[in-house]
Coordinates of C-alpha atoms in Angstrom, one line a residue:
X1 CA 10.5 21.2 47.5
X2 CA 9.4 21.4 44.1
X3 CA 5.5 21.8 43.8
X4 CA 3.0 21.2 40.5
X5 CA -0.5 22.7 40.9
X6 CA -3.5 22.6 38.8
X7 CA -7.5 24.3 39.3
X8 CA -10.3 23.1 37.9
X9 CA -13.9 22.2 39.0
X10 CA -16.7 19.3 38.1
X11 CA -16.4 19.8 34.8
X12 CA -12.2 19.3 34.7
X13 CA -12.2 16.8 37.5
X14 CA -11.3 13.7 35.4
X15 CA -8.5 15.6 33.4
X16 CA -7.1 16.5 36.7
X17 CA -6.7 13.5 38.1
X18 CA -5.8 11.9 35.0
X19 CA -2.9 15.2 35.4
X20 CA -2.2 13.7 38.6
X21 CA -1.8 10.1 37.3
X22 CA 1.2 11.5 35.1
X23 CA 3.2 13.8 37.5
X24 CA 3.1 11.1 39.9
X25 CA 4.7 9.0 37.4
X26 CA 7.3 11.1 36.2
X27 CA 7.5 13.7 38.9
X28 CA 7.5 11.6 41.7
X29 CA 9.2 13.7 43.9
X30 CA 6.8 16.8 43.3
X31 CA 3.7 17.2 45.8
X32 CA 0.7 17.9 43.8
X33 CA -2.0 20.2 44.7
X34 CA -5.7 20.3 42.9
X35 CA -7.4 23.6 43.6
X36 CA -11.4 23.2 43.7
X37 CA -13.7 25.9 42.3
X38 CA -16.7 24.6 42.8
X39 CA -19.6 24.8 45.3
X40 CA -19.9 20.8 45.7
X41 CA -18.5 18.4 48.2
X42 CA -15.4 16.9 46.2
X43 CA -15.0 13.1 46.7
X44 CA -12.1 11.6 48.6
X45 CA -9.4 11.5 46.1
X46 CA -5.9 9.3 46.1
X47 CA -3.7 10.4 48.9
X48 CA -1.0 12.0 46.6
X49 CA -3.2 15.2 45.8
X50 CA -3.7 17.9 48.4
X51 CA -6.7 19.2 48.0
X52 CA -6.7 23.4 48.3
X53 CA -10.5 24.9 48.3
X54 CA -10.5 28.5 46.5
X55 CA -11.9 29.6 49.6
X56 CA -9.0 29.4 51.5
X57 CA -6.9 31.5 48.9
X58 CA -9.4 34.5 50.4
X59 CA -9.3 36.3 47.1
X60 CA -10.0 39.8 47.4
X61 CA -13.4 40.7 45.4
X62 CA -13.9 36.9 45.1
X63 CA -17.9 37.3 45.0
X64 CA -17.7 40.0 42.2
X65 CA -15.1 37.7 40.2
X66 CA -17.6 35.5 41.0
X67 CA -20.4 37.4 39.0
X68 CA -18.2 38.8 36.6
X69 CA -16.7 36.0 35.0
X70 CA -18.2 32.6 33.2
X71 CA -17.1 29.6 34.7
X72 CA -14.2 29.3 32.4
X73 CA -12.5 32.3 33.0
X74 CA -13.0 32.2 36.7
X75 CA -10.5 29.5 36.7
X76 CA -8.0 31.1 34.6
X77 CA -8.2 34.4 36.9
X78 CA -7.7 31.7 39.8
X79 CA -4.2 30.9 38.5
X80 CA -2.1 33.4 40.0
X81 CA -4.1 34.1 43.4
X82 CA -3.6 30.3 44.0
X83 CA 0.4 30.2 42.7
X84 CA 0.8 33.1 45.6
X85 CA -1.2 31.3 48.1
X86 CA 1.0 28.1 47.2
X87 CA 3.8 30.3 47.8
X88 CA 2.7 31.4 51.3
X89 CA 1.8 27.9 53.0
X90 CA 5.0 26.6 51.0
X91 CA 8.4 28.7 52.5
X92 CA 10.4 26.4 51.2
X93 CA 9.0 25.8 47.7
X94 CA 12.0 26.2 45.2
X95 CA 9.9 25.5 42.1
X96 CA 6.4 25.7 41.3
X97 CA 4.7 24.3 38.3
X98 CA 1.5 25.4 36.6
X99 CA -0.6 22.8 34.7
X100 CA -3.7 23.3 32.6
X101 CA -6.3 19.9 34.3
X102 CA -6.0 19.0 30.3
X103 CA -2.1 18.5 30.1
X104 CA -0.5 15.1 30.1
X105 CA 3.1 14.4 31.1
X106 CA 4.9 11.7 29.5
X107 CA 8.8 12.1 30.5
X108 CA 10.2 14.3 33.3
X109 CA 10.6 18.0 33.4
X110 CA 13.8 18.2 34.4
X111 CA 15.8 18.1 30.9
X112 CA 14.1 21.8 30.3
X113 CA 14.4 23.4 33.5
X114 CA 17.2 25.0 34.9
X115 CA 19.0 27.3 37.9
X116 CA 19.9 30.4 35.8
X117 CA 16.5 31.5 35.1
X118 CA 13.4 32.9 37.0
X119 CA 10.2 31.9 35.5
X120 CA 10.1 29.3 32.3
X121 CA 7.5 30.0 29.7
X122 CA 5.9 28.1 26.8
X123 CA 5.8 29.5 23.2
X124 CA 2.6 28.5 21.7
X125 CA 5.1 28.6 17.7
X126 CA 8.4 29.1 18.1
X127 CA 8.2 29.7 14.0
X128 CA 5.7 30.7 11.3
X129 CA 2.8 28.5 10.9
X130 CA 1.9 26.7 8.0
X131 CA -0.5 27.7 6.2
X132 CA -4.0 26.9 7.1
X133 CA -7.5 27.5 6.9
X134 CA -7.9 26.5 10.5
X135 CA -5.1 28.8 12.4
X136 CA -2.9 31.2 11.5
X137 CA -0.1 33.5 13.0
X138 CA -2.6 36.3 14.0
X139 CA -4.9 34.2 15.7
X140 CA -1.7 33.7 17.6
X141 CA -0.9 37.1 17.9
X142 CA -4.2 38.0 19.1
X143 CA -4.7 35.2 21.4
X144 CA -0.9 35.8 23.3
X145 CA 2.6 34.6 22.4
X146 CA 2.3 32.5 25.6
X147 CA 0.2 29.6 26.4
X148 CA -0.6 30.2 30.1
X149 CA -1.7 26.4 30.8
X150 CA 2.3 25.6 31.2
X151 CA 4.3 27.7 33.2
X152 CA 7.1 27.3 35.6
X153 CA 8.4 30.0 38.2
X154 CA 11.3 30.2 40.8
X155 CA 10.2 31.2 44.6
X156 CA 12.0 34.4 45.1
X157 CA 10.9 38.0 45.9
X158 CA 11.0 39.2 42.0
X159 CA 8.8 36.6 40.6
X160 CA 6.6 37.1 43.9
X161 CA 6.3 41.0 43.0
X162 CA 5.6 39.6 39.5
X163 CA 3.0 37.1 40.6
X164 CA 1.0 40.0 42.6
X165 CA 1.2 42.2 39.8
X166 CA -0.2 39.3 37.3
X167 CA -3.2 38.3 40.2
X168 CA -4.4 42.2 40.5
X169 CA -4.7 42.1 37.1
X170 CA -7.2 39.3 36.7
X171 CA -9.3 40.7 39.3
X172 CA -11.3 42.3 36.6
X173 CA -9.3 41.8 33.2
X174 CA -9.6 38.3 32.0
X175 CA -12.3 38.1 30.1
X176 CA -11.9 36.0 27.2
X177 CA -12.5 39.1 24.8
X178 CA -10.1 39.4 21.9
X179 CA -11.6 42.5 20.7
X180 CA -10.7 44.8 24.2
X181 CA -7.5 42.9 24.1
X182 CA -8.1 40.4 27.1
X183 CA -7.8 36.8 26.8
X184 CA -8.6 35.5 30.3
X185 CA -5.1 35.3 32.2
X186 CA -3.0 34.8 29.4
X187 CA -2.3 38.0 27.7
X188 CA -0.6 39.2 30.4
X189 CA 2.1 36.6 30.3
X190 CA 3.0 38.9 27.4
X191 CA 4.7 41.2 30.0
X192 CA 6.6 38.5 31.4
X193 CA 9.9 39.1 29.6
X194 CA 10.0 42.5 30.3
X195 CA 9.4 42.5 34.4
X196 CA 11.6 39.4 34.5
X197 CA 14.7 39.9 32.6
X198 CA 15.9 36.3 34.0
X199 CA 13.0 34.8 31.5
X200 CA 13.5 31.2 29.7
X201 CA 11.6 30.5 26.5
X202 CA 11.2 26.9 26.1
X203 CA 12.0 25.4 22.9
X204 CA 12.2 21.8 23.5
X205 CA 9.8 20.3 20.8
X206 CA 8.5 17.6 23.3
X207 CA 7.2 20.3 25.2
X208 CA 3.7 20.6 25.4
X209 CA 2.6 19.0 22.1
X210 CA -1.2 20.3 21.5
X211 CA -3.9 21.5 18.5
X212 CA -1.2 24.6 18.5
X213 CA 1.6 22.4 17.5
X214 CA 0.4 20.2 14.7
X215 CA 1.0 22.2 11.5
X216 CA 4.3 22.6 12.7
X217 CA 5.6 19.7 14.6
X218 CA 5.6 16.3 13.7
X219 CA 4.0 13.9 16.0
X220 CA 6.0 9.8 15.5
X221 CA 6.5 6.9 17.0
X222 CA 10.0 4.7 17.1
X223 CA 10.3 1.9 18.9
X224 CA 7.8 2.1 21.0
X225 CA 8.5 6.1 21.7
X226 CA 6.5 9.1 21.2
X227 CA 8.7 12.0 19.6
X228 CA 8.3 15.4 18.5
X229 CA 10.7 16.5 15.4
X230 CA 12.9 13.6 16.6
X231 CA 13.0 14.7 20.2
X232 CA 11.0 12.6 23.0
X233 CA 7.7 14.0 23.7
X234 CA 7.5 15.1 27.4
X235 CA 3.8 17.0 27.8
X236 CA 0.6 17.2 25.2
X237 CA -2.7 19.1 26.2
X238 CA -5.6 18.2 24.7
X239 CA -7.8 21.5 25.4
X240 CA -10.2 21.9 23.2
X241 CA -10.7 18.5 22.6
X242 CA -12.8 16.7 25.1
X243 CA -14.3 20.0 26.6
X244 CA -15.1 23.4 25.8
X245 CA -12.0 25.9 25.5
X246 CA -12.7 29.5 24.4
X247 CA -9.7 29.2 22.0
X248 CA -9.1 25.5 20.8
X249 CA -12.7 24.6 20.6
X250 CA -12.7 26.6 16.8
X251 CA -9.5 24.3 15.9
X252 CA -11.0 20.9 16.8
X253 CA -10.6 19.3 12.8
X254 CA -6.5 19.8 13.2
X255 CA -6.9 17.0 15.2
X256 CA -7.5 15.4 11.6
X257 CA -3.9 16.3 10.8
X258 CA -1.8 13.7 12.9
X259 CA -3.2 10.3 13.4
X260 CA -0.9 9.6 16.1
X261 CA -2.5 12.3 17.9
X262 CA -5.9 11.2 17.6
X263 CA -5.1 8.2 18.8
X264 CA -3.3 9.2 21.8
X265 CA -6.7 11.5 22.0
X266 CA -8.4 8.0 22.2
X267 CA -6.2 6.9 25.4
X268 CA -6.7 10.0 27.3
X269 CA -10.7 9.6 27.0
X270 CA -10.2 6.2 28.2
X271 CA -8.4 7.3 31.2
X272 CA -11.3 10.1 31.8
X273 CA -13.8 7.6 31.6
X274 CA -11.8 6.1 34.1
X275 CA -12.4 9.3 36.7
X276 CA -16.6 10.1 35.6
X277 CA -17.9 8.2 39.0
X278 CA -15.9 10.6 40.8
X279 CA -17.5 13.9 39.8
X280 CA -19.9 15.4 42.0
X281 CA -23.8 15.2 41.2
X282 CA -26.5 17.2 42.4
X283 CA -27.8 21.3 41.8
X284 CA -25.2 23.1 43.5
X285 CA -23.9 25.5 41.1
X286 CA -20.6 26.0 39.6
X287 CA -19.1 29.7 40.9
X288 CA -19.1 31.3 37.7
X289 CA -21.6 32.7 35.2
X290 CA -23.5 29.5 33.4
X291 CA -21.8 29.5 29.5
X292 CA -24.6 28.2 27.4
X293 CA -22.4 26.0 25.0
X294 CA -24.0 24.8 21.6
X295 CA -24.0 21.4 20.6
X296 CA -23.1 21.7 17.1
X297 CA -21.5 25.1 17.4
X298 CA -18.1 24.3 15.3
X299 CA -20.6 23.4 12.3
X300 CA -22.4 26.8 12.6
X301 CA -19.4 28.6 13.0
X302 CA -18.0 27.5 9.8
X303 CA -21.2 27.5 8.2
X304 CA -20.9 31.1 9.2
X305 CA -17.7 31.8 7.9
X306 CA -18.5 30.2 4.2
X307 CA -21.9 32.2 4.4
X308 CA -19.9 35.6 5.2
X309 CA -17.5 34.9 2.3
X310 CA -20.8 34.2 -0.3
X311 CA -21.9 37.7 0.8
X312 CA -18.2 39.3 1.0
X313 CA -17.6 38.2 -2.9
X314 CA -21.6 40.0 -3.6
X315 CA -20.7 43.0 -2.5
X316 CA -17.5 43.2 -3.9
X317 CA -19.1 42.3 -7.9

């Protein structure tokens, strides 16, 4: 049995069932579990998602995770706790897939997987980026070599180990805090080389296409076919586009560099509008602390950052 898993809550509940819609087109023999964080009823959803609360996973500390983290980064910390908890009800899972609610497949995973390797990993550059005012290679550095919304593991007793020692880890470090060196779950997936020598970079250029990819990769179309640096594109996530993400949020305007991709950013809003009358309404309260997210935070961001250079060239004449 090969499984694909996602977690999200109100917020994410049209990009995971807009998820859904894809691996059930070109995963069709992967079961598909949706993991809800969230304190309201979820709506009956199609028959091909099982539906996992987090309050079965019985997380250890859950109500201080609870307090301790905003609502975005409880979900990352969920990631591994839920993979082991997969694991458990699932003896005879052979592959388990991790995927971000704002991933989109469009071909089949199978051309990048294979038996020789452990756990599969994605780069977020395989090479130095462009340059750019709007990311460079130490925002990458600082924000992890690994992009933990895409991630595929093997079920076997060293990746288990690995998955326990990744979960303990999030109980209380996965913060998104680049200064003290945590960026939710994902820094972590730094290690993942190390512990698991049996470790697969992948390096396919289809492979999750995103705002991290577009200085270096081009995005076409030929003949009626999405590639990547002439190779068929097989997954794109949009975070940072459509909702708030700690990271991508600050690189919204490379959306400007790739037309194609804005326009495939138009169809995936369409099929999220699709999903809206399904979210939940009402005052029960997201688990998580409440991020207070600014409207027009991008603009004073960079209105910042032109400010600080006005004063920066002051003090220096």
């Amino acid at each position: 049995m090969n499984i694909t898993y996602t977690i999200c809550n109100r917020t994410t509940l049209p990009h995971a069932l807009t998820l859904a819609d894809s691996v059930q087109k070109f995963q069709p023999g992967s079961v598909f579990y949706l993991c809800w964080v969230d304190n309201a009823a979820l709506p009956e959803l199609p028959a091909n998602i099982r539906v996992i609360n987090i309050t079965e996973v019985a997380i250890q500390d859950w109500d201080k995770m609870v307090s301790r983290y905003f609502d975005f980064e409880l979900l990352a910390a969920c990631r591994p706790w839920v993979a082991q908890f997969i694991l458990k009800e699932n003896a005879n899972c052979q592959t388990l897939t991790f995927l971000a609610p704002t991933v989109v497949l469009f071909q089949s995973t199978e051309t990048i997987l294979d038996n020789e390797n452990d756990i599969f990993l994605t780069p977020n550059i395989l090479k130095p980026l462009t340059p750019s005012s709007y990311l460079d290679d130490k925002r990458i550095l600082n924000i992890g070599m690994f992009h933990s919304g895409s991630w595929t593991l093997r079920n076997n007793e060293k990746v288990r180990d690995t998955l326990t020692w990744w979960a303990n880890r999030t109980l209380d470090r996965a913060t998104y805090d680049l200064c003290n060196g945590m960026n939710m779950d994902q820094l972590w997936l730094n290690y993942i080389p190390v512990l698991l020598p049996k470790t697969k970079i992948i390096r396919h250029s289809g492979w999750h296409f995103g705002l991290q990819a577009v200085l270096n990769k081009d995005l076409s179309l030929s003949a009626g076919k999405y590639l990547v640096d002439n190779q068929p594109l097989i997954s794109v996530d949009f975070a940072g586009l459509t909702i708030f993400d700690p990271i991508w949020s600050n690189h919204y305007g490379l959306i400007n560099k790739n037309n194609l991709f804005k326009n495939l950013l138009g169809y995936y809003e369409k099929s999220l509008a699709g999903y809206k009358h399904l979210v939940p309404t009402g005052n029960a309260p997201i688990p998580g602390k409440v991020a207070d997210i600014k409207k027009y935070r991008i603009v004073r961001n960079n209105l910042a950052g032109k400010l600080k250079t006005i004063t920066t060239y002051i003090d220096q004449f």
